[in-house]
Coordinates of N, CA and C and ligand atoms in Angstrom, one line a residue:
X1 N -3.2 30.9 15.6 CA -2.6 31.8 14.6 C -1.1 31.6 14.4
X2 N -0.4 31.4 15.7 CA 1.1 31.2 15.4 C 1.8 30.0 14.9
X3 N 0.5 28.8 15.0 CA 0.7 27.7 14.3 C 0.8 27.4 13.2
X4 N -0.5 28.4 12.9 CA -1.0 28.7 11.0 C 0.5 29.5 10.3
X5 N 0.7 30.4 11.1 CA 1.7 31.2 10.4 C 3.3 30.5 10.3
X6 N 3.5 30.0 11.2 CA 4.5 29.2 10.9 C 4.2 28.1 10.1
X7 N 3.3 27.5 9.7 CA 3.0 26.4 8.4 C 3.5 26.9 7.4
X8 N 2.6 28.7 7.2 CA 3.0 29.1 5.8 C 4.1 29.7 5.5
X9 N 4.9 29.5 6.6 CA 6.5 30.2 6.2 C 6.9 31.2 6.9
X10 N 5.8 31.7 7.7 CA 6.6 33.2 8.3 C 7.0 32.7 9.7
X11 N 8.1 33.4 9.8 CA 8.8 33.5 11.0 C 9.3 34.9 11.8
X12 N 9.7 34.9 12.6 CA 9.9 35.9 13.8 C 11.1 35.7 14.8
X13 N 11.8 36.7 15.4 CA 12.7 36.6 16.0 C 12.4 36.6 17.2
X14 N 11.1 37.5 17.1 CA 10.8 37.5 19.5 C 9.2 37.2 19.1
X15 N 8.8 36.5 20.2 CA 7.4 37.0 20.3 C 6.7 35.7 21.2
X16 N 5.7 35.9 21.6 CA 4.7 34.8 22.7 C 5.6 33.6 22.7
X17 N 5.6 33.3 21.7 CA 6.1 31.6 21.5 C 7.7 31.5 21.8
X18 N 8.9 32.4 21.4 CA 9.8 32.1 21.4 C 10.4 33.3 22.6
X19 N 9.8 33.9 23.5 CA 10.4 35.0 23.6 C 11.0 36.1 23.4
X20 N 11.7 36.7 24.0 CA 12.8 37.8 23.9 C 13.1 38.9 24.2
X21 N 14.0 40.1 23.9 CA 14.3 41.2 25.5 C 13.4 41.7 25.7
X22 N 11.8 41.8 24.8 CA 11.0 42.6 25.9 C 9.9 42.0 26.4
X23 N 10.0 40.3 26.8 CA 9.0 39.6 27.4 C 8.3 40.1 28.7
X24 N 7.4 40.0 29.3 CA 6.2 38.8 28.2 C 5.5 39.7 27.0
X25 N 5.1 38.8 26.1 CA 4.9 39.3 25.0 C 3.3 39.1 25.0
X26 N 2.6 38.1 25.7 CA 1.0 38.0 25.3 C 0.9 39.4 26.5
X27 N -0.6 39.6 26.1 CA -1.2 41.0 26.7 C -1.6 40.8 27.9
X28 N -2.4 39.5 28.1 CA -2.4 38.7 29.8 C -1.3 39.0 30.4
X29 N -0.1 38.9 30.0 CA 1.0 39.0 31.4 C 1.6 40.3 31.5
X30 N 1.0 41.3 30.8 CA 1.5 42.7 30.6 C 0.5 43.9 31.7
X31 N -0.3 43.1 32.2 CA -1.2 43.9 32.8 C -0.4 45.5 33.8
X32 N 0.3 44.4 34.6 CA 1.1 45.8 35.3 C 2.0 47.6 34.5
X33 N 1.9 47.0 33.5 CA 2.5 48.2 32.2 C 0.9 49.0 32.2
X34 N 0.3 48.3 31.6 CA -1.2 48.5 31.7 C -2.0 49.3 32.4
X35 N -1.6 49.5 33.8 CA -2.1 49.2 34.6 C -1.5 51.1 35.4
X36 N -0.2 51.2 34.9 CA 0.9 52.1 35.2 C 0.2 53.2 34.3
X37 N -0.1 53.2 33.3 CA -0.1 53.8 32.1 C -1.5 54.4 32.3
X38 N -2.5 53.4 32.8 CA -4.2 54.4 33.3 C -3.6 55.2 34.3
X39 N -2.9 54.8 35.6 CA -2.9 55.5 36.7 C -1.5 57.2 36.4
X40 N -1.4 57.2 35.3 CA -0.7 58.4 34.7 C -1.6 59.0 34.2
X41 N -2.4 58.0 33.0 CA -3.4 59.0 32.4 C -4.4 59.7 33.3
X42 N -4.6 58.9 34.1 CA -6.0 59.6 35.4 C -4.8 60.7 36.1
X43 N -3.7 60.4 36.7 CA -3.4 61.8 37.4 C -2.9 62.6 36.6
X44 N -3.0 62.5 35.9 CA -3.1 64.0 34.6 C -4.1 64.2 34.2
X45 N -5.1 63.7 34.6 CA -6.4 65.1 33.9 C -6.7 64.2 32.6
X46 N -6.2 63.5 31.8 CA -6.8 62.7 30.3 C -7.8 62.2 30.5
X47 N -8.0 61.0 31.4 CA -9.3 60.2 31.1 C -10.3 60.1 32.2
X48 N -11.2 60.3 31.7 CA -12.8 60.2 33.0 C -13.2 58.5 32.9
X49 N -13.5 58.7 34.8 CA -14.8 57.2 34.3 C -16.3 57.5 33.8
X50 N -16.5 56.6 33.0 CA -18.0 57.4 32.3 C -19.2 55.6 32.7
X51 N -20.0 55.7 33.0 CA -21.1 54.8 33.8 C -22.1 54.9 32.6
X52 N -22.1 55.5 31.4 CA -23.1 55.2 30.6 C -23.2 54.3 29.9
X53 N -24.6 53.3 30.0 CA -25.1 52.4 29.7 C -24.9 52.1 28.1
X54 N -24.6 50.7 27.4 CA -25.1 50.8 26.2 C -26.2 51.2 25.8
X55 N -27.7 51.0 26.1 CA -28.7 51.8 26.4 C -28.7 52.8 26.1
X56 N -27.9 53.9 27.4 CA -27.9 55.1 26.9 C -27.2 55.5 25.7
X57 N -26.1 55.3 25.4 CA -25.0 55.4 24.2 C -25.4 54.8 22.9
X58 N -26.6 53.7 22.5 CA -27.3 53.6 21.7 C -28.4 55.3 21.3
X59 N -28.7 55.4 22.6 CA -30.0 56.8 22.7 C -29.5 58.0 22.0
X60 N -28.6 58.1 22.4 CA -27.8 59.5 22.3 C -26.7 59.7 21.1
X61 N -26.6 58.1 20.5 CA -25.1 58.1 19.5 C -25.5 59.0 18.3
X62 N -24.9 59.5 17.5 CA -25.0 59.8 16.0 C -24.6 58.9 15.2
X63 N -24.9 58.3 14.3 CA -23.9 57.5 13.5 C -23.0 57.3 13.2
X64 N -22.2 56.3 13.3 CA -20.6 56.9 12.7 C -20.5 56.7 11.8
X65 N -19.0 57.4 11.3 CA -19.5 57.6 9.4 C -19.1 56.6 8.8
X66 N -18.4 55.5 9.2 CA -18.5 54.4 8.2 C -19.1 53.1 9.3
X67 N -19.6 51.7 8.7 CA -19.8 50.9 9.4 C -19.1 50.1 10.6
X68 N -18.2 49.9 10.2 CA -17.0 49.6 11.0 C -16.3 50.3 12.1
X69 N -17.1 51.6 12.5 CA -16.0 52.5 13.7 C -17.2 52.2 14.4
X70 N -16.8 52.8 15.7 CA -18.2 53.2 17.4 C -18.3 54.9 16.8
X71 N -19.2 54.7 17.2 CA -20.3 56.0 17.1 C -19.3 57.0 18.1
X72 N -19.5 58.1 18.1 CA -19.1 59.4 18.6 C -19.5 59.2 20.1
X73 N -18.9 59.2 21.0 CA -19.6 59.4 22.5 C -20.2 60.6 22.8
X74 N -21.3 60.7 23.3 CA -22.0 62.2 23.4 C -21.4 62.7 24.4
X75 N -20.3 62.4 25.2 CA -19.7 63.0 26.3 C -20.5 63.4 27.5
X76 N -21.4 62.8 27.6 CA -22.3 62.4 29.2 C -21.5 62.7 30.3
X77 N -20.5 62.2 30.4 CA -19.7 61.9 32.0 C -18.4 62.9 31.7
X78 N -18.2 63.9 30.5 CA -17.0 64.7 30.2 C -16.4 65.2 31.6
X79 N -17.1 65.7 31.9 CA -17.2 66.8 33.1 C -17.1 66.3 34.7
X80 N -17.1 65.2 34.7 CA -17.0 64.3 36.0 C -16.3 65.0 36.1
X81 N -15.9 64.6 37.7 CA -14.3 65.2 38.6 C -13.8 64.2 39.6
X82 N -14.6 62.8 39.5 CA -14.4 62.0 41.2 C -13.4 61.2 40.7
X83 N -12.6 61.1 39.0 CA -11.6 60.1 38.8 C -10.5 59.9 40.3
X84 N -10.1 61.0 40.5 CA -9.7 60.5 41.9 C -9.5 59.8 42.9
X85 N -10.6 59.5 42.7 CA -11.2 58.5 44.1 C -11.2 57.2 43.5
X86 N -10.7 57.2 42.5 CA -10.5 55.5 42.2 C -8.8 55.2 42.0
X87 N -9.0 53.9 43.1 CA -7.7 53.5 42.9 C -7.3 52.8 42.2
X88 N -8.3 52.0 41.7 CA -8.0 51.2 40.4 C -9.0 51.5 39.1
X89 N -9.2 50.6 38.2 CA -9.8 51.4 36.9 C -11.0 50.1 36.9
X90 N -11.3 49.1 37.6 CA -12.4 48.6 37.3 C -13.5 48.8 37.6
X91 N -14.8 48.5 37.1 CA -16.2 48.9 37.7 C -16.9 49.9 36.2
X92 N -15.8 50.7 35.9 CA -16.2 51.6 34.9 C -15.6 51.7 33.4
X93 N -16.2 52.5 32.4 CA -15.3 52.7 31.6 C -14.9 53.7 31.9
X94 N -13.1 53.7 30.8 CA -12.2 54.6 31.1 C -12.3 55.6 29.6
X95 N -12.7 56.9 29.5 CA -13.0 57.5 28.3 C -11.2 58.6 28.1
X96 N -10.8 58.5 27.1 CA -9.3 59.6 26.8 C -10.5 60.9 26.5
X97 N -10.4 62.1 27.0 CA -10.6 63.2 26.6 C -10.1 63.8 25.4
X98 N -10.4 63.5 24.2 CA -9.9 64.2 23.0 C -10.0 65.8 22.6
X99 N -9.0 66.1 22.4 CA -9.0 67.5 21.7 C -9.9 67.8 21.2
X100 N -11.1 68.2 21.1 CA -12.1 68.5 19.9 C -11.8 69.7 19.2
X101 N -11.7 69.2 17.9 CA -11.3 70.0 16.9 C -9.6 70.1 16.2
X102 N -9.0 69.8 17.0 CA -7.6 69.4 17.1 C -7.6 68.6 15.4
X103 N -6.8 68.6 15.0 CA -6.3 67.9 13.4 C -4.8 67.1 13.9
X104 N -5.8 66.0 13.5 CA -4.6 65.2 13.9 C -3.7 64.6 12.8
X105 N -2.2 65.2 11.9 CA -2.3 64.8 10.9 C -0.8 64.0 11.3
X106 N -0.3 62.2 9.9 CA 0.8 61.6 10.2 C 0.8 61.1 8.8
X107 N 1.9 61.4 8.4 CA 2.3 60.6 7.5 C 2.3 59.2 7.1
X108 N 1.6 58.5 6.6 CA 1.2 56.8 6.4 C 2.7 56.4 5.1
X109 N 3.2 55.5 5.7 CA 4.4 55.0 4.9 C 3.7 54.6 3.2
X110 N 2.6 53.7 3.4 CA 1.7 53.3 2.4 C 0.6 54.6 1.9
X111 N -0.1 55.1 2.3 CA -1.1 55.9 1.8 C -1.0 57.7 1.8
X112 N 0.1 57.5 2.5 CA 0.3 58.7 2.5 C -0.1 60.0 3.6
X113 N -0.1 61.1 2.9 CA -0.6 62.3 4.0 C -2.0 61.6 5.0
X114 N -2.1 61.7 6.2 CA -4.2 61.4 6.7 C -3.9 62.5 7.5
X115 N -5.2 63.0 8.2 CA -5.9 64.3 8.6 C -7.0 63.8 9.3
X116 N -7.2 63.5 10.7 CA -8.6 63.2 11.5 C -8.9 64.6 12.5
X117 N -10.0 64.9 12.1 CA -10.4 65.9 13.7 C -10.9 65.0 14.5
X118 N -10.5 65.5 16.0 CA -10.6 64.8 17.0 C -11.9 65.3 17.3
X119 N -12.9 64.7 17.7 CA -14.3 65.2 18.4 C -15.3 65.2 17.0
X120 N -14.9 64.9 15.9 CA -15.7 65.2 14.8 C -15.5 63.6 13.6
X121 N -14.3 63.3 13.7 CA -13.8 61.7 13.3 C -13.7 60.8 14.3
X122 N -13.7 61.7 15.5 CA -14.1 60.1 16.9 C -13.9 61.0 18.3
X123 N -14.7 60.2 19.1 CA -14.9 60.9 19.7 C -14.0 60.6 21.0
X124 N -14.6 60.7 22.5 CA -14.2 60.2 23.9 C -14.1 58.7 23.5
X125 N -12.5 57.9 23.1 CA -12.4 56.6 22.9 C -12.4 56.0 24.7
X126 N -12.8 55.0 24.8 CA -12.9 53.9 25.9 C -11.0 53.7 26.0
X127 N -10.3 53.5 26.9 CA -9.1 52.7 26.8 C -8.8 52.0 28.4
X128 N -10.2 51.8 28.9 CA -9.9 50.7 29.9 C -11.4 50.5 30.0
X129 N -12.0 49.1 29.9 CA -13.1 48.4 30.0 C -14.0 48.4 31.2
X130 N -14.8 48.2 31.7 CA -16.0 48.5 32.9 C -15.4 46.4 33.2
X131 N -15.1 45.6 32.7 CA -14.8 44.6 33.0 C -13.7 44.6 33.1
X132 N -12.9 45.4 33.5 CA -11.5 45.3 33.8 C -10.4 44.8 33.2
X133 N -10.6 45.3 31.7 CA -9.7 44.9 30.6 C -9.4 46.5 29.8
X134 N -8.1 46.8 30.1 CA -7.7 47.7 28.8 C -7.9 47.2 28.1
X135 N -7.8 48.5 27.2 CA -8.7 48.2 26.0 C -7.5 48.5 24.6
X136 N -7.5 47.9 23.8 CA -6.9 48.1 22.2 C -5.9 48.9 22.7
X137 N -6.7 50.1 22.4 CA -6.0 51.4 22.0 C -4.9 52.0 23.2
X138 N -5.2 51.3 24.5 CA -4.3 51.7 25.3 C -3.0 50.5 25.7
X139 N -3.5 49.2 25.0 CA -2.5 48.5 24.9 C -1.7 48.5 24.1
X140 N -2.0 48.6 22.8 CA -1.4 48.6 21.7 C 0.0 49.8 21.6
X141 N -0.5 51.2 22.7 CA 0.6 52.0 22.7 C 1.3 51.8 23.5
X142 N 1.2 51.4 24.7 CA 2.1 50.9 25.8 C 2.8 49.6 25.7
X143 N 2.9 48.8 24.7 CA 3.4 47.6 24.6 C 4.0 48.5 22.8
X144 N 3.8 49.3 22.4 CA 4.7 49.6 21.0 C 5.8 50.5 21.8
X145 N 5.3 51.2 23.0 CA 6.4 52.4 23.6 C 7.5 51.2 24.5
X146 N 6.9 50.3 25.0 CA 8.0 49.2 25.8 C 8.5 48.6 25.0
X147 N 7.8 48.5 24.3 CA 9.0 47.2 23.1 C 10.0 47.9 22.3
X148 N 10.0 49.2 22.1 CA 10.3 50.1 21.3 C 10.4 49.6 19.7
X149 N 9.3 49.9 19.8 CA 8.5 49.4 18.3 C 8.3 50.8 17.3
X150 N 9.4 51.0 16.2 CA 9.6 52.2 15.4 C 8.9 52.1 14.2
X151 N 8.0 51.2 13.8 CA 7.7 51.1 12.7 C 6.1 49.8 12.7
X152 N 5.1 50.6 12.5 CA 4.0 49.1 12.9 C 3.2 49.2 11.3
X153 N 3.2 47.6 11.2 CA 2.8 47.4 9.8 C 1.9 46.8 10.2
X154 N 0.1 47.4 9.5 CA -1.3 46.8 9.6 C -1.8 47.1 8.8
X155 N -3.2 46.8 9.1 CA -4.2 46.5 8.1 C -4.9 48.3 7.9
X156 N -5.7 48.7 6.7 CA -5.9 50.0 6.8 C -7.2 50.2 7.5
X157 N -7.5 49.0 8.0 CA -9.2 49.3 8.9 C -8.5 50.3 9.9
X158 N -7.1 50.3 10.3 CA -7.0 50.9 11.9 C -6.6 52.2 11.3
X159 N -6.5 52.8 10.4 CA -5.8 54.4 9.7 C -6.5 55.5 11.0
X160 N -7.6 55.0 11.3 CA -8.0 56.3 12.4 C -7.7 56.2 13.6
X161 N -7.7 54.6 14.2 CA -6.9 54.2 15.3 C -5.4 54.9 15.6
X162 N -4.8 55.1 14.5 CA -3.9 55.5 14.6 C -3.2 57.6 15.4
X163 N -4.7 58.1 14.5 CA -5.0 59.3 15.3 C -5.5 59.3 16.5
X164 N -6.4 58.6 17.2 CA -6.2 57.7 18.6 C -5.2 57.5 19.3
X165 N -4.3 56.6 18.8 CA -3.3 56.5 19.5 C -2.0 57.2 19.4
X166 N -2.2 58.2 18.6 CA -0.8 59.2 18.7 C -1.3 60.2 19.7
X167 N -2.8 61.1 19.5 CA -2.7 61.2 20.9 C -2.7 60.9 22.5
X168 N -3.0 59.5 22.5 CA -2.6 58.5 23.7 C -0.9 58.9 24.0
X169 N -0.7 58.1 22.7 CA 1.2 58.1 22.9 C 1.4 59.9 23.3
X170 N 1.2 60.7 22.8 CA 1.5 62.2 23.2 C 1.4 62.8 24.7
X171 N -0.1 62.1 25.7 CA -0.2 62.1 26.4 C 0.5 61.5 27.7
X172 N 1.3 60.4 27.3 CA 1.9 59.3 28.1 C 3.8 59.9 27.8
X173 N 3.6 60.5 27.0 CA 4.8 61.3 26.6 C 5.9 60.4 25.8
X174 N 5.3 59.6 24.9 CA 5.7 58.7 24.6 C 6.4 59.1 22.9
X175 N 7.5 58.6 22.4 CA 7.7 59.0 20.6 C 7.0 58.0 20.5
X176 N 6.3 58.3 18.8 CA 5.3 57.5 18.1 C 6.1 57.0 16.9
X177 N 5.5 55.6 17.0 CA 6.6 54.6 15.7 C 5.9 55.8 14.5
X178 N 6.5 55.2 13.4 CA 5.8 55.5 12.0 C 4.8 54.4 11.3
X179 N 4.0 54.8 10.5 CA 3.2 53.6 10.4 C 3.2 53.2 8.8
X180 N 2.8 51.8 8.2 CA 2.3 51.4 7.3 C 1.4 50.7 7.1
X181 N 0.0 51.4 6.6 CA -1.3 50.7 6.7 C -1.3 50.0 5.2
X182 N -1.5 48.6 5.5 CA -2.1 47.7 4.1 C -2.8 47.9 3.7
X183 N -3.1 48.0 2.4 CA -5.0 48.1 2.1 C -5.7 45.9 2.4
X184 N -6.9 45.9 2.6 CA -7.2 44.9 3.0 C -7.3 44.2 2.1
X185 N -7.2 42.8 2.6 CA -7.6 41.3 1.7 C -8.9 41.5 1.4
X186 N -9.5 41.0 -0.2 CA -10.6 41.2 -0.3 C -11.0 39.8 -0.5
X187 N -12.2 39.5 -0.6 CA -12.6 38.3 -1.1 C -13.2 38.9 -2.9
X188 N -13.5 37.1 -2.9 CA -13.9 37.6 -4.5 C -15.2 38.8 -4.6
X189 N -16.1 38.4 -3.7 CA -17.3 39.6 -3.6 C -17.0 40.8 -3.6
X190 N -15.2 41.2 -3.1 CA -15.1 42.3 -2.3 C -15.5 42.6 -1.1
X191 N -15.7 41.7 -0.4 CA -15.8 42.2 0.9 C -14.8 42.0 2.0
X192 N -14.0 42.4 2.9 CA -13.0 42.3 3.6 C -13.6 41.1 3.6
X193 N -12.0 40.5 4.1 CA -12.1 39.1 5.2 C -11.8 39.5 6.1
X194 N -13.0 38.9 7.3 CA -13.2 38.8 8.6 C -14.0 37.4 8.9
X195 N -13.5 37.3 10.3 CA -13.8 36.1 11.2 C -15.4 35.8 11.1
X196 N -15.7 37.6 11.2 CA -16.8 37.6 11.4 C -18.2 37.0 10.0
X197 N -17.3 37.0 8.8 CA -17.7 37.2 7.6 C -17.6 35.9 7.2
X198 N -17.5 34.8 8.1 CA -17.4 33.6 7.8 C -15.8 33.2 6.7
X199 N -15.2 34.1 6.9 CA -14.1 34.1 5.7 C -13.2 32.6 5.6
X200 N -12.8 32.1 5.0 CA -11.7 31.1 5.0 C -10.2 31.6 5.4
X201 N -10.3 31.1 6.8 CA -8.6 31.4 8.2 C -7.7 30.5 6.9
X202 N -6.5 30.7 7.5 CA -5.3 29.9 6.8 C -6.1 28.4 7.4
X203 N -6.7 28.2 8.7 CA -6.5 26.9 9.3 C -7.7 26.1 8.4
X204 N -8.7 26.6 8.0 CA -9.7 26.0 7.4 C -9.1 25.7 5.8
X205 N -8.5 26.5 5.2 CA -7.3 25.8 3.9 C -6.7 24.9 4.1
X206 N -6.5 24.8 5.1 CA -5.3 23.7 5.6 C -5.8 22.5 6.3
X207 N -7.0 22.6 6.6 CA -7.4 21.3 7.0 C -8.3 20.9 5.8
X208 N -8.6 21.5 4.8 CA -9.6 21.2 3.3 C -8.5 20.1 2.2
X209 N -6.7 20.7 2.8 CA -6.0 19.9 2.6 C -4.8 20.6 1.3
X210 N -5.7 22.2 1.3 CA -4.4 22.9 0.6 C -3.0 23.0 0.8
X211 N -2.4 22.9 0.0 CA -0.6 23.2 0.6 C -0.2 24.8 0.3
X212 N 1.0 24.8 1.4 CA 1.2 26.1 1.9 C 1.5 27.1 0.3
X213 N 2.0 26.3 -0.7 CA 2.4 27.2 -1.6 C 0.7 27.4 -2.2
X214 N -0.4 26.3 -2.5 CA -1.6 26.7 -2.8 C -2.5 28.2 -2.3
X215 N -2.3 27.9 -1.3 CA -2.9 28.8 -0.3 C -1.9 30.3 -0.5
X216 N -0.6 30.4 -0.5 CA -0.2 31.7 -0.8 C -0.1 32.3 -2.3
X217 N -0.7 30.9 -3.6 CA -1.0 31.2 -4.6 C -2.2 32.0 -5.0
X218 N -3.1 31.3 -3.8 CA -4.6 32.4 -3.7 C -4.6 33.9 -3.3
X219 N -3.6 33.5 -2.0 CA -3.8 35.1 -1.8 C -2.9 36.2 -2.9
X220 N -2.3 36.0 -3.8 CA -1.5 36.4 -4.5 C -2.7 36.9 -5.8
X221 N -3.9 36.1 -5.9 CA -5.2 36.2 -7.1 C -6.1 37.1 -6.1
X222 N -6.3 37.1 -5.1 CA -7.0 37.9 -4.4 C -7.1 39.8 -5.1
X223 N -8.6 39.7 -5.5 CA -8.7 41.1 -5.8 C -8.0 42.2 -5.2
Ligands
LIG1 ZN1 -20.6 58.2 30.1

């Protein structure tokens, strides 16, 4: 990806490839921040480990209301009490205890006013993995609060992520950048592009033997 994007022109002042003051910058070498940031969240009471199976969590889910999110956790393991007893966070997942009912509202630079209830728009999110990988949502705020990152520009799939992780960031007592969500690239069908969707990457244009102004000419026609 940093290859692709430096083909088509874009450049950057810090980051994996070139450094800068708040190295390391890939998420592999950040683990220790990572790592600081569960063992806060656990001795404050925010997150449980929860042992339920996909299995179970298929049995028990409600739907979620659009395709693209995880289903609501039915809060099985809410009520645990043994987080304690773990000194580290692997073996299990690690669930944030959300406000239920709580209104989570922020101003979007792009779309404007949003409004999520917590427990009702999502539920107990995961933010450390049973395979010993933080997860998204607890990286993404611990490396925006270290880098001090005041402003994060993305895609609009994450608009609820974002109620997620302000109360993560609130929790960790962290200030929260301000956000601007994109609306997404579409293809001609209208359907996002994704990896998953077989979509055409910058790298597959580029080896078909498009040049870089072709290829920013399409996305510019892009519905
Ligand atoms: Zn559980």
């Amino acid at each position: 990806m940093i290859e692709d994007l430096h083909w088509l022109g874009i450049n950057w002042q810090e980051g994996p490839d070139c450094g800068g003051p708040f190295a390391p910058y890939a998420q592999s070498e950040r683990g220790d921040s990572y790592l600081s940031a569960w063992r806060r969240l656990k001795d404050d009471g925010w997150i449980y480990p929860c042992t339920c199976s996909r299995k179970d969590l298929a049995l028990a889910a409600s739907a979620p209301n659009d395709a693209d999110d995880e289903a609501i956790y039915p809060r099985t393991c809410r009520s645990r009490t043994d987080s304690k007893q773990f000194a580290e966070p692997k073996g299990v997942n690690w669930r944030f205890r959300v406000p239920d009912g709580e209104s989570i509202r922020f101003e979007d630079l792009h779309l404007g006013a949003q409004e999520y209830t917590a427990g009702r728009d999502f539920g107990d999110f995961v933010i450390w993995r049973r395979d010993d990988v933080p997860a998204y949502q607890l990286a993404a705020v611990v490396d925006d609060a270290e880098m001090q990152i005041t402003e994060v520009v993305r895609g609009a799939d994450l608009l609820k992520s974002t109620a997620r992780q302000i109360l993560l960031a609130r929790a960790l007592e962290y200030a929260s950048p301000v956000y601007f969500h994109c609306n997404l690239v579409r293809d001609k069908t209208g359907q996002r592009m994704a990896k998953r969707h077989d979509s055409a990457g910058i790298r597959q244009l580029r080896e078909s033997g498009r040049s870089k102004q072709e290829v920013l000419r399409q996305l510019e026609q892009l519905p």
